[in-house]
Every structure is written in C-alpha cells, then in structure tokens.
Amino acid sequence: GPEAHAPPVFLTAADWTQVASVAVEHGVAGLIYWNASHVSRLGALWETCPSGARFAFREEYYRNLARNLYWREELSRIAAVFLANGLRPIVLRGLTFMGTLYPDDGMRSSDDCDLCVRPADHAPEGIDWPALPESWTSMAAPPGSPLSP
C-alpha cells in the first residue's frame, strides 16, 4: 500500500529564534537561508519563521556573501605576489568549497583564507613581506572593516 508520511513539523516562534541564534553561532545561518529560499519543499516550514528570525538568517547570508567576495579578491592579490616570487600557494578549506560544495558564496561562513606552500618551495630573498597588508599576514579582515566578524 501507499507509504504513510509523517505530518509536517512546524516550529514555534521561540523555536525559530533559538534555531536562528544557534545557526548564526555555528556559521550555518547562510546555508539555512539559502536552502529555505531555494528548496520548494521547505516553503511551508519557512512560512512559519517569524520576521525577526528570518532577518537573522538573511543578514548572516549577506554578511557571508560580502566576506567571501572580499576573500576572493584578497586571494587574487595574494596569489599574484606568491606566483611572482616562484611560490605556488595551495588554497585549503573555505574558498576551495565555493562553487563546489557550496553553489552560492553566501552559504558558507568564512573569516579567513587558508593557504599552504609546499615545503620544497622556498621564499626567495627580497620579498617585502612586511609591505603586505595586515589582512594577508593575519588572515583576518582588517580591523574596523565592515567585514570583520
């Protein structure tokens, strides 16, 4: 016979507020927002989300988007300096997942850009590392930047 389907589970306003808080804390609010906005079968559940919680999800999504666009641009500059000096940077984690595991840059929270250089590569003499912007060496958005966590 036909399979029985469990009735949909809806969250209360207090539940949604708690979910939004935990999602922001754990860096998954953008992922939840994107999926709720793009997966039609989540529509009925998403409709129960109060505006304050929706705002928290949406705000984190756009914050992620801005940060990740910033890090893409920074990575281009970092890679140019490395490559101009014979170093081949290997991008790890965060930015490597953009466009692969995460089809949208706002889905994943990222506060840095992880790079690795092969042990066989040695920085040649004369690279002016101190002249690099602080954001490149600290791997965090510049202090005071709207992109700072």
mmCIF file with all atom_site columns, C-alpha atoms in Angstrom:
data_model
loop_
_atom_site.group_PDB
_atom_site.id
_atom_site.type_symbol
_atom_site.label_atom_id
_atom_site.label_alt_id
_atom_site.label_comp_id
_atom_site.label_asym_id
_atom_site.label_entity_id
_atom_site.label_seq_id
_atom_site.pdbx_PDB_ins_code
_atom_site.Cartn_x
_atom_site.Cartn_y
_atom_site.Cartn_z
_atom_site.occupancy
_atom_site.B_iso_or_equiv
_atom_site.pdbx_formal_charge
_atom_site.auth_seq_id
_atom_site.auth_comp_id
_atom_site.auth_asym_id
_atom_site.auth_atom_id
_atom_site.pdbx_PDB_model_num
ATOM 1   C CA . GLY A 1 1   ? 0.000  0.000  0.000  1.00 0.00 ? 1   GLY A CA 1
ATOM 2   C CA . PRO A 1 2   ? 0.953  3.644  -0.081 1.00 0.00 ? 2   PRO A CA 1
ATOM 3   C CA . GLU A 1 3   ? 3.615  4.732  2.365  1.00 0.00 ? 3   GLU A CA 1
ATOM 4   C CA . ALA A 1 4   ? 2.430  6.811  5.287  1.00 0.00 ? 4   ALA A CA 1
ATOM 5   C CA . HIS A 1 5   ? 4.054  10.213 5.541  1.00 0.00 ? 5   HIS A CA 1
ATOM 6   C CA . ALA A 1 6   ? 4.674  11.861 8.860  1.00 0.00 ? 6   ALA A CA 1
ATOM 7   C CA . PRO A 1 7   ? 2.796  15.137 9.283  1.00 0.00 ? 7   PRO A CA 1
ATOM 8   C CA . PRO A 1 8   ? 4.965  18.234 8.830  1.00 0.00 ? 8   PRO A CA 1
ATOM 9   C CA . VAL A 1 9   ? 6.641  19.531 11.943 1.00 0.00 ? 9   VAL A CA 1
ATOM 10  C CA . PHE A 1 10  ? 6.363  23.274 12.452 1.00 0.00 ? 10  PHE A CA 1
ATOM 11  C CA . LEU A 1 11  ? 8.457  25.321 14.807 1.00 0.00 ? 11  LEU A CA 1
ATOM 12  C CA . THR A 1 12  ? 7.118  27.903 17.211 1.00 0.00 ? 12  THR A CA 1
ATOM 13  C CA . ALA A 1 13  ? 8.363  31.492 17.083 1.00 0.00 ? 13  ALA A CA 1
ATOM 14  C CA . ALA A 1 14  ? 10.526 30.743 20.143 1.00 0.00 ? 14  ALA A CA 1
ATOM 15  C CA . ASP A 1 15  ? 11.935 27.653 18.402 1.00 0.00 ? 15  ASP A CA 1
ATOM 16  C CA . TRP A 1 16  ? 12.823 29.700 15.312 1.00 0.00 ? 16  TRP A CA 1
ATOM 17  C CA . THR A 1 17  ? 14.528 32.346 17.442 1.00 0.00 ? 17  THR A CA 1
ATOM 18  C CA . GLN A 1 18  ? 16.597 29.626 19.122 1.00 0.00 ? 18  GLN A CA 1
ATOM 19  C CA . VAL A 1 19  ? 17.436 27.973 15.779 1.00 0.00 ? 19  VAL A CA 1
ATOM 20  C CA . ALA A 1 20  ? 18.499 31.320 14.292 1.00 0.00 ? 20  ALA A CA 1
ATOM 21  C CA . SER A 1 21  ? 20.718 32.090 17.284 1.00 0.00 ? 21  SER A CA 1
ATOM 22  C CA . VAL A 1 22  ? 22.419 28.685 17.205 1.00 0.00 ? 22  VAL A CA 1
ATOM 23  C CA . ALA A 1 23  ? 22.738 28.783 13.390 1.00 0.00 ? 23  ALA A CA 1
ATOM 24  C CA . VAL A 1 24  ? 24.488 32.161 13.489 1.00 0.00 ? 24  VAL A CA 1
ATOM 25  C CA . GLU A 1 25  ? 26.748 30.995 16.329 1.00 0.00 ? 25  GLU A CA 1
ATOM 26  C CA . HIS A 1 26  ? 27.776 27.890 14.383 1.00 0.00 ? 26  HIS A CA 1
ATOM 27  C CA . GLY A 1 27  ? 28.124 29.578 10.999 1.00 0.00 ? 27  GLY A CA 1
ATOM 28  C CA . VAL A 1 28  ? 25.278 27.767 9.224  1.00 0.00 ? 28  VAL A CA 1
ATOM 29  C CA . ALA A 1 29  ? 22.648 30.538 9.074  1.00 0.00 ? 29  ALA A CA 1
ATOM 30  C CA . GLY A 1 30  ? 23.562 31.430 5.479  1.00 0.00 ? 30  GLY A CA 1
ATOM 31  C CA . LEU A 1 31  ? 23.238 27.794 4.453  1.00 0.00 ? 31  LEU A CA 1
ATOM 32  C CA . ILE A 1 32  ? 19.808 27.577 6.091  1.00 0.00 ? 32  ILE A CA 1
ATOM 33  C CA . TYR A 1 33  ? 18.684 30.844 4.496  1.00 0.00 ? 33  TYR A CA 1
ATOM 34  C CA . TRP A 1 34  ? 19.792 29.806 1.005  1.00 0.00 ? 34  TRP A CA 1
ATOM 35  C CA . ASN A 1 35  ? 18.139 26.396 1.250  1.00 0.00 ? 35  ASN A CA 1
ATOM 36  C CA . ALA A 1 36  ? 14.919 27.808 2.700  1.00 0.00 ? 36  ALA A CA 1
ATOM 37  C CA . SER A 1 37  ? 14.840 30.306 -0.182 1.00 0.00 ? 37  SER A CA 1
ATOM 38  C CA . HIS A 1 38  ? 15.620 27.779 -2.931 1.00 0.00 ? 38  HIS A CA 1
ATOM 39  C CA . VAL A 1 39  ? 14.163 24.402 -1.924 1.00 0.00 ? 39  VAL A CA 1
ATOM 40  C CA . SER A 1 40  ? 10.437 24.463 -2.619 1.00 0.00 ? 40  SER A CA 1
ATOM 41  C CA . ARG A 1 41  ? 9.517  21.656 -0.226 1.00 0.00 ? 41  ARG A CA 1
ATOM 42  C CA . LEU A 1 42  ? 10.793 23.793 2.666  1.00 0.00 ? 42  LEU A CA 1
ATOM 43  C CA . GLY A 1 43  ? 8.334  26.584 1.801  1.00 0.00 ? 43  GLY A CA 1
ATOM 44  C CA . ALA A 1 44  ? 5.623  25.604 4.282  1.00 0.00 ? 44  ALA A CA 1
ATOM 45  C CA . LEU A 1 45  ? 8.131  25.302 7.110  1.00 0.00 ? 45  LEU A CA 1
ATOM 46  C CA . TRP A 1 46  ? 9.865  28.575 6.176  1.00 0.00 ? 46  TRP A CA 1
ATOM 47  C CA . GLU A 1 47  ? 6.498  30.366 6.184  1.00 0.00 ? 47  GLU A CA 1
ATOM 48  C CA . THR A 1 48  ? 6.276  29.706 9.937  1.00 0.00 ? 48  THR A CA 1
ATOM 49  C CA . CYS A 1 49  ? 9.558  31.542 10.575 1.00 0.00 ? 49  CYS A CA 1
ATOM 50  C CA . PRO A 1 50  ? 8.901  34.941 12.212 1.00 0.00 ? 50  PRO A CA 1
ATOM 51  C CA . SER A 1 51  ? 10.359 38.040 10.568 1.00 0.00 ? 51  SER A CA 1
ATOM 52  C CA . GLY A 1 52  ? 12.998 38.609 13.276 1.00 0.00 ? 52  GLY A CA 1
ATOM 53  C CA . ALA A 1 53  ? 14.455 35.138 12.842 1.00 0.00 ? 53  ALA A CA 1
ATOM 54  C CA . ARG A 1 54  ? 14.250 35.412 9.036  1.00 0.00 ? 54  ARG A CA 1
ATOM 55  C CA . PHE A 1 55  ? 16.145 38.682 9.279  1.00 0.00 ? 55  PHE A CA 1
ATOM 56  C CA . ALA A 1 56  ? 18.914 36.970 11.297 1.00 0.00 ? 56  ALA A CA 1
ATOM 57  C CA . PHE A 1 57  ? 19.258 34.215 8.664  1.00 0.00 ? 57  PHE A CA 1
ATOM 58  C CA . ARG A 1 58  ? 19.178 36.697 5.764  1.00 0.00 ? 58  ARG A CA 1
ATOM 59  C CA . GLU A 1 59  ? 21.609 39.106 7.417  1.00 0.00 ? 59  GLU A CA 1
ATOM 60  C CA . GLU A 1 60  ? 24.124 36.319 8.001  1.00 0.00 ? 60  GLU A CA 1
ATOM 61  C CA . TYR A 1 61  ? 23.733 35.116 4.403  1.00 0.00 ? 61  TYR A CA 1
ATOM 62  C CA . TYR A 1 62  ? 24.584 38.592 3.050  1.00 0.00 ? 62  TYR A CA 1
ATOM 63  C CA . ARG A 1 63  ? 27.400 39.027 5.574  1.00 0.00 ? 63  ARG A CA 1
ATOM 64  C CA . ASN A 1 64  ? 28.867 35.715 4.346  1.00 0.00 ? 64  ASN A CA 1
ATOM 65  C CA . LEU A 1 65  ? 28.462 36.825 0.747  1.00 0.00 ? 65  LEU A CA 1
ATOM 66  C CA . ALA A 1 66  ? 30.304 40.103 1.358  1.00 0.00 ? 66  ALA A CA 1
ATOM 67  C CA . ARG A 1 67  ? 33.106 38.410 3.313  1.00 0.00 ? 67  ARG A CA 1
ATOM 68  C CA . ASN A 1 68  ? 33.595 35.679 0.738  1.00 0.00 ? 68  ASN A CA 1
ATOM 69  C CA . LEU A 1 69  ? 33.720 38.177 -2.129 1.00 0.00 ? 69  LEU A CA 1
ATOM 70  C CA . TYR A 1 70  ? 36.319 40.110 -0.123 1.00 0.00 ? 70  TYR A CA 1
ATOM 71  C CA . TRP A 1 71  ? 38.402 36.954 0.424  1.00 0.00 ? 71  TRP A CA 1
ATOM 72  C CA . ARG A 1 72  ? 38.199 36.013 -3.264 1.00 0.00 ? 72  ARG A CA 1
ATOM 73  C CA . GLU A 1 73  ? 39.654 39.418 -4.161 1.00 0.00 ? 73  GLU A CA 1
ATOM 74  C CA . GLU A 1 74  ? 42.320 39.145 -1.458 1.00 0.00 ? 74  GLU A CA 1
ATOM 75  C CA . LEU A 1 75  ? 43.209 35.650 -2.663 1.00 0.00 ? 75  LEU A CA 1
ATOM 76  C CA . SER A 1 76  ? 43.773 37.002 -6.183 1.00 0.00 ? 76  SER A CA 1
ATOM 77  C CA . ARG A 1 77  ? 46.221 39.560 -4.813 1.00 0.00 ? 77  ARG A CA 1
ATOM 78  C CA . ILE A 1 78  ? 47.928 37.079 -2.515 1.00 0.00 ? 78  ILE A CA 1
ATOM 79  C CA . ALA A 1 79  ? 48.322 34.514 -5.294 1.00 0.00 ? 79  ALA A CA 1
ATOM 80  C CA . ALA A 1 80  ? 49.809 37.154 -7.615 1.00 0.00 ? 80  ALA A CA 1
ATOM 81  C CA . VAL A 1 81  ? 52.505 38.018 -5.049 1.00 0.00 ? 81  VAL A CA 1
ATOM 82  C CA . PHE A 1 82  ? 53.253 34.371 -4.384 1.00 0.00 ? 82  PHE A CA 1
ATOM 83  C CA . LEU A 1 83  ? 53.377 33.386 -8.068 1.00 0.00 ? 83  LEU A CA 1
ATOM 84  C CA . ALA A 1 84  ? 55.509 36.406 -8.998 1.00 0.00 ? 84  ALA A CA 1
ATOM 85  C CA . ASN A 1 85  ? 58.052 35.087 -6.480 1.00 0.00 ? 85  ASN A CA 1
ATOM 86  C CA . GLY A 1 86  ? 58.042 31.461 -7.586 1.00 0.00 ? 86  GLY A CA 1
ATOM 87  C CA . LEU A 1 87  ? 55.741 30.196 -4.842 1.00 0.00 ? 87  LEU A CA 1
ATOM 88  C CA . ARG A 1 88  ? 52.675 28.113 -5.652 1.00 0.00 ? 88  ARG A CA 1
ATOM 89  C CA . PRO A 1 89  ? 50.059 28.624 -2.942 1.00 0.00 ? 89  PRO A CA 1
ATOM 90  C CA . ILE A 1 90  ? 47.636 25.826 -2.206 1.00 0.00 ? 90  ILE A CA 1
ATOM 91  C CA . VAL A 1 91  ? 44.220 27.067 -1.134 1.00 0.00 ? 91  VAL A CA 1
ATOM 92  C CA . LEU A 1 92  ? 42.734 24.972 1.649  1.00 0.00 ? 92  LEU A CA 1
ATOM 93  C CA . ARG A 1 93  ? 39.237 24.636 3.024  1.00 0.00 ? 93  ARG A CA 1
ATOM 94  C CA . GLY A 1 94  ? 36.870 27.626 2.781  1.00 0.00 ? 94  GLY A CA 1
ATOM 95  C CA . LEU A 1 95  ? 37.423 29.177 -0.632 1.00 0.00 ? 95  LEU A CA 1
ATOM 96  C CA . THR A 1 96  ? 38.039 25.803 -2.259 1.00 0.00 ? 96  THR A CA 1
ATOM 97  C CA . PHE A 1 97  ? 34.479 24.822 -1.326 1.00 0.00 ? 97  PHE A CA 1
ATOM 98  C CA . MET A 1 98  ? 32.931 27.844 -3.065 1.00 0.00 ? 98  MET A CA 1
ATOM 99  C CA . GLY A 1 99  ? 31.347 26.776 -6.311 1.00 0.00 ? 99  GLY A CA 1
ATOM 100 C CA . THR A 1 100 ? 31.807 23.090 -5.475 1.00 0.00 ? 100 THR A CA 1
ATOM 101 C CA . LEU A 1 101 ? 30.220 22.042 -2.186 1.00 0.00 ? 101 LEU A CA 1
ATOM 102 C CA . TYR A 1 102 ? 28.510 25.416 -1.869 1.00 0.00 ? 102 TYR A CA 1
ATOM 103 C CA . PRO A 1 103 ? 26.946 26.687 -5.107 1.00 0.00 ? 103 PRO A CA 1
ATOM 104 C CA . ASP A 1 104 ? 26.467 30.174 -3.629 1.00 0.00 ? 104 ASP A CA 1
ATOM 105 C CA . ASP A 1 105 ? 29.067 32.293 -1.807 1.00 0.00 ? 105 ASP A CA 1
ATOM 106 C CA . GLY A 1 106 ? 26.584 33.355 0.882  1.00 0.00 ? 106 GLY A CA 1
ATOM 107 C CA . MET A 1 107 ? 26.007 29.807 2.063  1.00 0.00 ? 107 MET A CA 1
ATOM 108 C CA . ARG A 1 108 ? 29.297 29.340 3.901  1.00 0.00 ? 108 ARG A CA 1
ATOM 109 C CA . SER A 1 109 ? 30.692 31.394 6.736  1.00 0.00 ? 109 SER A CA 1
ATOM 110 C CA . SER A 1 110 ? 34.376 32.193 6.367  1.00 0.00 ? 110 SER A CA 1
ATOM 111 C CA . ASP A 1 111 ? 36.514 34.646 8.273  1.00 0.00 ? 111 ASP A CA 1
ATOM 112 C CA . ASP A 1 112 ? 39.824 33.828 6.659  1.00 0.00 ? 112 ASP A CA 1
ATOM 113 C CA . CYS A 1 113 ? 41.652 32.310 3.716  1.00 0.00 ? 113 CYS A CA 1
ATOM 114 C CA . ASP A 1 114 ? 43.783 29.250 4.430  1.00 0.00 ? 114 ASP A CA 1
ATOM 115 C CA . LEU A 1 115 ? 46.897 28.863 2.296  1.00 0.00 ? 115 LEU A CA 1
ATOM 116 C CA . CYS A 1 116 ? 49.726 26.400 2.317  1.00 0.00 ? 116 CYS A CA 1
ATOM 117 C CA . VAL A 1 117 ? 53.040 26.422 0.474  1.00 0.00 ? 117 VAL A CA 1
ATOM 118 C CA . ARG A 1 118 ? 54.827 23.208 -0.461 1.00 0.00 ? 118 ARG A CA 1
ATOM 119 C CA . PRO A 1 119 ? 57.888 22.547 1.718  1.00 0.00 ? 119 PRO A CA 1
ATOM 120 C CA . ALA A 1 120 ? 60.003 22.345 -1.444 1.00 0.00 ? 120 ALA A CA 1
ATOM 121 C CA . ASP A 1 121 ? 59.107 25.951 -2.278 1.00 0.00 ? 121 ASP A CA 1
ATOM 122 C CA . HIS A 1 122 ? 61.273 28.486 -0.522 1.00 0.00 ? 122 HIS A CA 1
ATOM 123 C CA . ALA A 1 123 ? 60.591 32.179 -0.422 1.00 0.00 ? 123 ALA A CA 1
ATOM 124 C CA . PRO A 1 124 ? 63.308 33.916 -2.394 1.00 0.00 ? 124 PRO A CA 1
ATOM 125 C CA . GLU A 1 125 ? 65.266 36.719 -0.812 1.00 0.00 ? 125 GLU A CA 1
ATOM 126 C CA . GLY A 1 126 ? 63.861 40.160 -1.410 1.00 0.00 ? 126 GLY A CA 1
ATOM 127 C CA . ILE A 1 127 ? 60.144 39.566 -0.951 1.00 0.00 ? 127 ILE A CA 1
ATOM 128 C CA . ASP A 1 128 ? 58.886 42.531 1.004  1.00 0.00 ? 128 ASP A CA 1
ATOM 129 C CA . TRP A 1 129 ? 56.565 40.540 3.281  1.00 0.00 ? 129 TRP A CA 1
ATOM 130 C CA . PRO A 1 130 ? 56.091 43.388 5.787  1.00 0.00 ? 130 PRO A CA 1
ATOM 131 C CA . ALA A 1 131 ? 54.665 45.505 2.948  1.00 0.00 ? 131 ALA A CA 1
ATOM 132 C CA . LEU A 1 132 ? 51.797 43.073 2.575  1.00 0.00 ? 132 LEU A CA 1
ATOM 133 C CA . PRO A 1 133 ? 48.534 44.352 4.025  1.00 0.00 ? 133 PRO A CA 1
ATOM 134 C CA . GLU A 1 134 ? 47.842 43.183 7.561  1.00 0.00 ? 134 GLU A CA 1
ATOM 135 C CA . SER A 1 135 ? 44.855 41.193 6.318  1.00 0.00 ? 135 SER A CA 1
ATOM 136 C CA . TRP A 1 136 ? 47.227 38.970 4.308  1.00 0.00 ? 136 TRP A CA 1
ATOM 137 C CA . THR A 1 137 ? 49.527 38.125 7.160  1.00 0.00 ? 137 THR A CA 1
ATOM 138 C CA . SER A 1 138 ? 46.955 37.893 9.945  1.00 0.00 ? 138 SER A CA 1
ATOM 139 C CA . MET A 1 139 ? 44.426 36.129 7.707  1.00 0.00 ? 139 MET A CA 1
ATOM 140 C CA . ALA A 1 140 ? 41.617 38.216 9.113  1.00 0.00 ? 140 ALA A CA 1
ATOM 141 C CA . ALA A 1 141 ? 39.680 41.175 7.776  1.00 0.00 ? 141 ALA A CA 1
ATOM 142 C CA . PRO A 1 142 ? 41.361 44.479 8.612  1.00 0.00 ? 142 PRO A CA 1
ATOM 143 C CA . PRO A 1 143 ? 40.352 45.932 11.997 1.00 0.00 ? 143 PRO A CA 1
ATOM 144 C CA . GLY A 1 144 ? 37.425 48.282 11.626 1.00 0.00 ? 144 GLY A CA 1
ATOM 145 C CA . SER A 1 145 ? 36.405 46.722 8.317  1.00 0.00 ? 145 SER A CA 1
ATOM 146 C CA . PRO A 1 146 ? 32.684 46.080 7.926  1.00 0.00 ? 146 PRO A CA 1
ATOM 147 C CA . LEU A 1 147 ? 33.761 42.537 7.034  1.00 0.00 ? 147 LEU A CA 1
ATOM 148 C CA . SER A 1 148 ? 35.319 41.912 10.436 1.00 0.00 ? 148 SER A CA 1
ATOM 149 C CA . PRO A 1 149 ? 33.484 39.238 12.422 1.00 0.00 ? 149 PRO A CA 1
#
